[in-house]
mmCIF file of C-alpha atoms in Angstrom:
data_model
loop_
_atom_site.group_PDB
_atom_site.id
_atom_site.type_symbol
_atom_site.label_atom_id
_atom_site.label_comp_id
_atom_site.label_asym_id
_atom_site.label_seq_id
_atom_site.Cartn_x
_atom_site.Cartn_y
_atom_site.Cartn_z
ATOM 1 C CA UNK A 1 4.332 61.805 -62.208
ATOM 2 C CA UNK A 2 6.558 62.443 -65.005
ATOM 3 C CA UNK A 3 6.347 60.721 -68.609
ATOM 4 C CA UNK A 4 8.933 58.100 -67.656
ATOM 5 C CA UNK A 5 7.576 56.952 -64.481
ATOM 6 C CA UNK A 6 5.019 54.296 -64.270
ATOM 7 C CA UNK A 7 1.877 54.573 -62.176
ATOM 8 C CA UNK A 8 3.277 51.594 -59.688
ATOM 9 C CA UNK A 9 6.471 53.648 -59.310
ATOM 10 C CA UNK A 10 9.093 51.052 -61.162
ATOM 11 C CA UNK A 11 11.658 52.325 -63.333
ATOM 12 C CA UNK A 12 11.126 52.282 -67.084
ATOM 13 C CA UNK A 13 13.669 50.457 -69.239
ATOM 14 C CA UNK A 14 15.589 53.880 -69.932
ATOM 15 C CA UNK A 15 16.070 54.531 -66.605
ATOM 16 C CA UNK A 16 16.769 50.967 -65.808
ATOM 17 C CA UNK A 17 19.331 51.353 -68.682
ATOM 18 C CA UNK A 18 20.566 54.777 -67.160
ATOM 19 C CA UNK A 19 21.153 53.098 -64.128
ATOM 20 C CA UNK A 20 22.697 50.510 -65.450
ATOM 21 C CA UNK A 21 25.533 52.617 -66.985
ATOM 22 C CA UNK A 22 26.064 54.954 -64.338
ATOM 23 C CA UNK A 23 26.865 51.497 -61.744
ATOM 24 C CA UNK A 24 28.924 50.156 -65.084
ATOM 25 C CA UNK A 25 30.722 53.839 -65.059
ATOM 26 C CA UNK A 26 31.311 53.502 -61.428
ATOM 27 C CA UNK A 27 32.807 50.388 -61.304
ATOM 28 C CA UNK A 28 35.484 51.067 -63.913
ATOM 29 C CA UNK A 29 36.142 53.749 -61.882
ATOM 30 C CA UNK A 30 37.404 51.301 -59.060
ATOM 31 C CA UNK A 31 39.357 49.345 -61.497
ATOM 32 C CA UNK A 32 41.086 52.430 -62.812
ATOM 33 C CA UNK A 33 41.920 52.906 -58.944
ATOM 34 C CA UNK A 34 43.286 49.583 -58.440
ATOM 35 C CA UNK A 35 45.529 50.168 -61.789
ATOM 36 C CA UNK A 36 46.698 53.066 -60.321
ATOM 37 C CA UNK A 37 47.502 51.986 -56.686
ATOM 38 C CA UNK A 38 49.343 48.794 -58.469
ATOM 39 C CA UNK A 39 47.165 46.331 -57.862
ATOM 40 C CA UNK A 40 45.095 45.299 -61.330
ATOM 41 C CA UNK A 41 43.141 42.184 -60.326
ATOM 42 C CA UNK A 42 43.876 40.793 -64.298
ATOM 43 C CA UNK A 43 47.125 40.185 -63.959
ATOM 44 C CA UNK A 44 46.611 37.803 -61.059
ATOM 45 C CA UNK A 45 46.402 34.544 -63.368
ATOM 46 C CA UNK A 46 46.825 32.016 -60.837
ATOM 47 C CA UNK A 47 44.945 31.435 -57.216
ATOM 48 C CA UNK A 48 45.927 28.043 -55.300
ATOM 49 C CA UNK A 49 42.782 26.754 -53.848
ATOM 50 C CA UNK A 50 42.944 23.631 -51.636
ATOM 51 C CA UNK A 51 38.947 23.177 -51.253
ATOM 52 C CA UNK A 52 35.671 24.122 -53.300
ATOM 53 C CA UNK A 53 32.428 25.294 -51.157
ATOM 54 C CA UNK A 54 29.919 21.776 -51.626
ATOM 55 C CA UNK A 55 33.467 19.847 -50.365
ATOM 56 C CA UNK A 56 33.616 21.937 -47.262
ATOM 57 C CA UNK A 57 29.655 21.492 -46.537
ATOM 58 C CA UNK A 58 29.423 18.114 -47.397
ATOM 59 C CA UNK A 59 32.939 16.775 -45.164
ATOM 60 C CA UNK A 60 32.037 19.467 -42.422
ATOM 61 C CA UNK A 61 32.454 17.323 -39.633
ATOM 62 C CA UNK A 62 36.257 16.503 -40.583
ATOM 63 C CA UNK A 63 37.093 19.553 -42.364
ATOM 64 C CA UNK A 64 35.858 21.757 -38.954
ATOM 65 C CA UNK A 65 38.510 24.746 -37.637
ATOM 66 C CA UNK A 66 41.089 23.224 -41.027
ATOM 67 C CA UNK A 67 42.538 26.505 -42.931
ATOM 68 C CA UNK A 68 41.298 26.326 -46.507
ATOM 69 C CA UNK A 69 41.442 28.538 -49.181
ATOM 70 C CA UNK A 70 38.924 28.759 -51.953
ATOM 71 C CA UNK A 71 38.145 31.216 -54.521
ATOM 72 C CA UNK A 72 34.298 32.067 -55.955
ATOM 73 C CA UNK A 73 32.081 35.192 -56.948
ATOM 74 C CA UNK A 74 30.472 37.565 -54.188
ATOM 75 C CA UNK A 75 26.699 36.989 -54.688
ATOM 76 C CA UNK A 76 25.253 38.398 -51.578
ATOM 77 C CA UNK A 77 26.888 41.120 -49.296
ATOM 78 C CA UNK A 78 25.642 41.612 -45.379
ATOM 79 C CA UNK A 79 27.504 44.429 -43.777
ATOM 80 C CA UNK A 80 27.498 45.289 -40.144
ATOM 81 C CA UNK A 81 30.217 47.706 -39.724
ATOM 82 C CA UNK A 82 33.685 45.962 -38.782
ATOM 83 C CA UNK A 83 32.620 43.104 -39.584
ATOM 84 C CA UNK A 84 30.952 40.819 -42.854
ATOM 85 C CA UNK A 85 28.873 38.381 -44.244
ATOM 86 C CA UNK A 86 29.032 37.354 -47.791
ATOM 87 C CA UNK A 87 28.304 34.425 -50.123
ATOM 88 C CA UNK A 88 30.584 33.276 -52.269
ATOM 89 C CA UNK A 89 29.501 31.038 -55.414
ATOM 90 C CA UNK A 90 32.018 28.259 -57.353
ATOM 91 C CA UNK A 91 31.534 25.920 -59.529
ATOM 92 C CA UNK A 92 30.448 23.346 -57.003
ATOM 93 C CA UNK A 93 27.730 25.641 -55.489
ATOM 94 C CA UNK A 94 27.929 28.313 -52.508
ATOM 95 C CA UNK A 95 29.197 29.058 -48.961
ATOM 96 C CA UNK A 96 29.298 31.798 -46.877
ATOM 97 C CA UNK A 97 32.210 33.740 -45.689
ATOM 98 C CA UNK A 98 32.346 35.724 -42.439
ATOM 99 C CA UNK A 99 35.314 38.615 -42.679
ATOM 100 C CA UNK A 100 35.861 41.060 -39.500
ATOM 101 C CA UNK A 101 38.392 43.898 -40.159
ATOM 102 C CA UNK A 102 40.253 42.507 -36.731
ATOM 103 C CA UNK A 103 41.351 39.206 -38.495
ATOM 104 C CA UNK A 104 42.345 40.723 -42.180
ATOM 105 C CA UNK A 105 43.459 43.940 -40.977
ATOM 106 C CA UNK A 106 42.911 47.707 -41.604
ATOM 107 C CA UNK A 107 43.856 47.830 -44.561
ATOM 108 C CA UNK A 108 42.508 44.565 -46.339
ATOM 109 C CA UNK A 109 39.057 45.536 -44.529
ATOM 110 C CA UNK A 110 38.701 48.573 -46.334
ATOM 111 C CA UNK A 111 39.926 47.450 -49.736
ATOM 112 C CA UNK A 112 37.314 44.665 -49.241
ATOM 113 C CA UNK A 113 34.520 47.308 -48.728
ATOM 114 C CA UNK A 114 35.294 48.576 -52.427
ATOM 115 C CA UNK A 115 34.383 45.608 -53.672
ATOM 116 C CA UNK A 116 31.460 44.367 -55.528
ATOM 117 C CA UNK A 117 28.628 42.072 -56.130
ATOM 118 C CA UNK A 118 30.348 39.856 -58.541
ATOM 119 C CA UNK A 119 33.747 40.161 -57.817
ATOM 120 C CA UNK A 120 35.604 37.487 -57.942
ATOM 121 C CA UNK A 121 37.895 36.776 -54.969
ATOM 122 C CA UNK A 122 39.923 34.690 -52.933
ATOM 123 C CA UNK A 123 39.750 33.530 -49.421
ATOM 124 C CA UNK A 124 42.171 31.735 -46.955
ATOM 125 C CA UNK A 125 40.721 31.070 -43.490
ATOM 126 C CA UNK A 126 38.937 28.154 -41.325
ATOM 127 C CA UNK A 127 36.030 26.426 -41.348
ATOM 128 C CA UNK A 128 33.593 26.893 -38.716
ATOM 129 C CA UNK A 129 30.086 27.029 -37.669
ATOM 130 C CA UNK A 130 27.834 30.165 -36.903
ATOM 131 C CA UNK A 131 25.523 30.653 -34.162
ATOM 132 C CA UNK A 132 22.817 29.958 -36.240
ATOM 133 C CA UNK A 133 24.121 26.812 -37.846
ATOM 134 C CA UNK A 134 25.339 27.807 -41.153
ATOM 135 C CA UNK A 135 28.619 25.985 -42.317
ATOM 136 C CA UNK A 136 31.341 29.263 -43.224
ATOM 137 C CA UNK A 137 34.259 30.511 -43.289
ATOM 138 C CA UNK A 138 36.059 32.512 -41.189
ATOM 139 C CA UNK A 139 38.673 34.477 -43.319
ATOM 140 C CA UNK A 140 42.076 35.291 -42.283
ATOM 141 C CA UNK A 141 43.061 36.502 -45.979
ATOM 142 C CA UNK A 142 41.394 37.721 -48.665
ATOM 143 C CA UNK A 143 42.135 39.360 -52.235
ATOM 144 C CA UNK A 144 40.717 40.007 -55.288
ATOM 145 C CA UNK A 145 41.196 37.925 -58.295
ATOM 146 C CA UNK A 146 39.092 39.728 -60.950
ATOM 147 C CA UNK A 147 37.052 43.079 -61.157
ATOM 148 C CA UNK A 148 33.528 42.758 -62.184
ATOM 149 C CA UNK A 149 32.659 45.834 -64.276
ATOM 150 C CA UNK A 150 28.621 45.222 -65.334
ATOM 151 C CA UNK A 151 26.235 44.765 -62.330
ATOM 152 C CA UNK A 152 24.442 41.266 -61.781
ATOM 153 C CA UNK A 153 20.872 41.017 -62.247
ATOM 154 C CA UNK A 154 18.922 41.687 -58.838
ATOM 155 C CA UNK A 155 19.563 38.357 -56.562
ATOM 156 C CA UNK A 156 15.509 37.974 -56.142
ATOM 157 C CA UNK A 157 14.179 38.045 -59.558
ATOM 158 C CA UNK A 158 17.253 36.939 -61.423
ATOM 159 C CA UNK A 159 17.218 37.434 -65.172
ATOM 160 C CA UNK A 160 13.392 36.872 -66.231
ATOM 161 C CA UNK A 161 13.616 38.265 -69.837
ATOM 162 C CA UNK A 162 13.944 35.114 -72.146
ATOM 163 C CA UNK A 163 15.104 36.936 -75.244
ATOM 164 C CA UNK A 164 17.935 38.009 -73.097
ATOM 165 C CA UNK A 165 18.738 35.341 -70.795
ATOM 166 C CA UNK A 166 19.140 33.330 -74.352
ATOM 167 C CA UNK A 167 21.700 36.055 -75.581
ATOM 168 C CA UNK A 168 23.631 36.346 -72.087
ATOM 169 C CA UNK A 169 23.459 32.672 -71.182
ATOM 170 C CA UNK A 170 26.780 33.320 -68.934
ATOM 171 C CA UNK A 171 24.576 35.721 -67.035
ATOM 172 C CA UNK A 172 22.216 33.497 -66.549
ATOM 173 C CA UNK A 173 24.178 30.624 -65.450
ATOM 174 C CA UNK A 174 25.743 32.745 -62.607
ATOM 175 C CA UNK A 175 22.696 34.007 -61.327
ATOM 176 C CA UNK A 176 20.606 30.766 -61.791
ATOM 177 C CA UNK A 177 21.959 27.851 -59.985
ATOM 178 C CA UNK A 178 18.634 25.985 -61.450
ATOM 179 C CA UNK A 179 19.435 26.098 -64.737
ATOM 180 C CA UNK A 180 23.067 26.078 -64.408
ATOM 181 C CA UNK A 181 22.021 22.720 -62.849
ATOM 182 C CA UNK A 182 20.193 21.696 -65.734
ATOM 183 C CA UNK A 183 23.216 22.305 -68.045
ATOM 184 C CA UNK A 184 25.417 20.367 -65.682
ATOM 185 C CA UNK A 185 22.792 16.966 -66.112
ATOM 186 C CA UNK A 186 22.793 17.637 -69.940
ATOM 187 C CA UNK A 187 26.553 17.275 -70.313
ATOM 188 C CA UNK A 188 26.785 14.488 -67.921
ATOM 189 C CA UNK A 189 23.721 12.765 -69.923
ATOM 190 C CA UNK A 190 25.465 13.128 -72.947
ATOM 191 C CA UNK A 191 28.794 12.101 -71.730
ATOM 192 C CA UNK A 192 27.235 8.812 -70.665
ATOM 193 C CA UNK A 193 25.523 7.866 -74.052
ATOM 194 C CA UNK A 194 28.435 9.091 -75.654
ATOM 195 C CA UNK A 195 30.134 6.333 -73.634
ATOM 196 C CA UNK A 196 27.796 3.621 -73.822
ATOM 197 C CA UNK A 197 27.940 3.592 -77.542
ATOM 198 C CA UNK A 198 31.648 4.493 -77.628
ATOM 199 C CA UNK A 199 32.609 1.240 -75.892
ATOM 200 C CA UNK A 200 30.165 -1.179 -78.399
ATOM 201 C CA UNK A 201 31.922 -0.133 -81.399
ATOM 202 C CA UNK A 202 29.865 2.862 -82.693
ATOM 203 C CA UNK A 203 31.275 5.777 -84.608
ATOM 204 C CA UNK A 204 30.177 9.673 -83.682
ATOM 205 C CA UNK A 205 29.375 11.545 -87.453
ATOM 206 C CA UNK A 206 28.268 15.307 -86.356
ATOM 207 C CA UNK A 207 25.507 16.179 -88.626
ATOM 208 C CA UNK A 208 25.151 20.078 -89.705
ATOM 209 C CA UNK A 209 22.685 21.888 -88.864
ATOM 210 C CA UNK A 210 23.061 24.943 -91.290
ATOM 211 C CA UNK A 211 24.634 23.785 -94.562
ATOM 212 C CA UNK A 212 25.410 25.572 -97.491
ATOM 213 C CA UNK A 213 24.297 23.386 -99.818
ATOM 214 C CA UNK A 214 20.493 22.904 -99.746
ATOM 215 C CA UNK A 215 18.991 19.091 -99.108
ATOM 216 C CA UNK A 216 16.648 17.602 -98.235
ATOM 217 C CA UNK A 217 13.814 15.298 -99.909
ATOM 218 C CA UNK A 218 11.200 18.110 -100.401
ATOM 219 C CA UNK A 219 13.332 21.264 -98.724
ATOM 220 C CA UNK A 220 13.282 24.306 -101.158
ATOM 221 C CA UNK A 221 16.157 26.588 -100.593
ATOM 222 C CA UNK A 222 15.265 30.184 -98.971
ATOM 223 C CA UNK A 223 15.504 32.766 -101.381
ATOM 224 C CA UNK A 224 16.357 36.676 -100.735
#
């Protein structure tokens, strides 16, 4: 066992860091690529969706074999060959997407296997039903919208330090539908109060929180 193993065989935080950078290094790699070959996913600026992913599981029955196109961020990736599985997350929540390289083509098939967990990307196709019962999408086009260039925590454990899910909320909000949830009912709770009192006549004042000038009945002023 060397020094920087530990005795139940996980990585230490250097080599989790090492890792890390070496999957960063690799994916700018791609992008580089994609610069080269003319196609840099930031300058697409504009993606016309007709339908999010809870719209198209929650209207299934009338929205069954319609063309839709939606956009959203790869979160899970099944692969079997020449043809796909992945989930793709927006801002309503997730579905999943079923490409086969004998619908998209070739060339679009491989492209799509340089992708990444995180990507963002956009898919036009119908809405259908699999074997097994799970409302997707069965893609007829797909492209990519924007390049993600740092890894996503791992899908099963998510981002569990709290010093740094506080200092990379936007991390955690993609990874954690739970607490993005949470977020969502604090805005909408606020919005509401905000309204109630709004419409009786009262008036907003935003307190500060930090304030250079010290107050306070008893507060004593920090000192260096």
């Amino acid at each position: 066992m060397t020094e920087q193993q530990r005795p139940d065989g996980a990585l230490t935080p250097e080599q989790e860091q090492q890792d890390l950078s070496e999957l960063a290094r690799i994916r700018r790699e791609k992008l580089e690529q994609l610069r080269a070959d003319g196609k840099n996913p930031f300058e697409i600026t504009k993606y016309e969706r007709t339908s999010c992913a809870k719209e198209i599981v929650d209207r299934f029955d009338e929205m069954e074999n319609q063309t839709v196109r939606i956009a959203g961020r790869i979160m899970t990736w099944r692969n079997m060959g020449k043809a796909s599985f992945i989930d793709l997350r927006d801002a309503s929540g997730r579905i999943q997407i079923y490409i086969r390289i004998n619908d998209v083509g070739e060339e679009s098939y491989a492209a799509f296997n340089t992708w990444d967990i995180g990507d963002i990307i956009g898919v036009e196709g119908f809405v259908f039903r699999t074997r097994k019962g799970e409302i997707s999408v069965h893609a007829k086009e797909i492209c990519l919208l924007s390049k993600s260039l740092l890894p996503l925590p791992d899908k099963w454990h998510g981002l569990k330090d709290t010093e740094l899910r506080y200092r990379q909320r936007y991390v955690d909000l993609i990874t954690s539908p739970e607490v993005k949830d949470t977020f969502v009912k604090r805005s909408q709770i606020i919005r509401e109060i905000r309204s109630f009192l709004d419409k009786r006549g009262y008036l907003e004042v935003e307190t500060p929180v930090l304030h250079a000038i010290a107050g306070g009945a008893s507060a004593r002023p920090f000192r260096g």
